[in-house]
Steps between C-alpha positions, in 0.01 A plus 500: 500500500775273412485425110700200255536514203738342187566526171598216301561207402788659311670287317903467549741368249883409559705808512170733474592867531205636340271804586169495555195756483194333635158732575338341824158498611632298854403774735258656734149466420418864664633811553764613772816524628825266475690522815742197442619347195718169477622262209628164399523274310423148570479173312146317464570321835491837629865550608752708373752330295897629637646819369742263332236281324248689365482911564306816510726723314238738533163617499317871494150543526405787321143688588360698245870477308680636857738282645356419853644165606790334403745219628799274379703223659437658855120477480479865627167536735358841577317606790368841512495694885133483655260716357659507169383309173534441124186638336357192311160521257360227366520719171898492470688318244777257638742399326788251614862474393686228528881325486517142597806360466528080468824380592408153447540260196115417522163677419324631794190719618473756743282754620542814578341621847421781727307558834345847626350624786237722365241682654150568344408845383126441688703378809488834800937398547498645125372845564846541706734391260717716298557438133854417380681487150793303441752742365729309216849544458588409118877529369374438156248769502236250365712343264510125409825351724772361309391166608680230328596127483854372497453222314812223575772536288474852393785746590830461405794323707279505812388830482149596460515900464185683547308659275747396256435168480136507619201347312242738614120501406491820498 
């Protein structure tokens, strides 16, 4: 089965940099396997705005709190080798992160979007399919990123020095 879904609207403000942490109940209705897995983000017209418009900094689908998924700017698709799958239950929590950067002087809405190929747990192509885990590689160890705004006019004679000059939420 080929599945759509999105997330959204999400509304955009001029010069947005801000995180998101969305839970999502936009998923398969029944249990089995995830053997594709492919995001966007698109406008309400259903086309995605240019990279130099509006942008997906990033996004990570979490599944159960694991990191499964995750794109940025280069809309990264996955597609798993025949006979191998995502275990999905309708029981797991999802949980969606999200960076969308406006790079226009005007509100806006977007929504966040991602296709699968999935194949039902009752279905006889599942009882051949091998179970996969994404394996995450974190820098930060599960710490917060220094993720920070610099906001026009701060630095000092041109210079913006990191984390020096950083206004961090964190």
């Amino acid at each position: 089965q080929h599945l759509h879904f999105r997330f959204g609207p999400v509304k955009v403000k001029p010069g947005q940099n801000a995180i998101g942490f969305d839970a999502t109940r936009q998923r398969a209705k029944i249990d089995g396997y995830i053997t594709s897995f492919t995001p966007n983000l698109v406008r309400a017209d259903g086309k995605a705005p240019p990279v130099d418009v509006i942008h997906l900094h990033h996004a990570v689908w979490l599944q159960n709190l694991r990191p499964t998924w995750a794109a940025g700017e280069e809309k990264t698709a996955m597609r798993l080798p025949a006979g191998y799958g995502w275990r999905y239950r309708t029981t797991d929590r999802w949980i969606l992160n999200h960076m969308i950067h406006n790079l226009t002087p005007s509100d806006d809405r977007v929504w966040v979007t991602w296709d699968m190929d999935f194949v039902p747990a009752s279905s006889p192509a599942a009882q051949h399919i091998h179970a996969v885990d994404t394996e995450w590689i974190d820098a930060m160890f599960g710490k917060a990123y220094p993720v920070f705004d610099a906001v026009r006019g701060s630095g000092a004679n041109g210079r913006y020095t990191f984390p020096d000059q950083a206004q961090s939420p964190y």
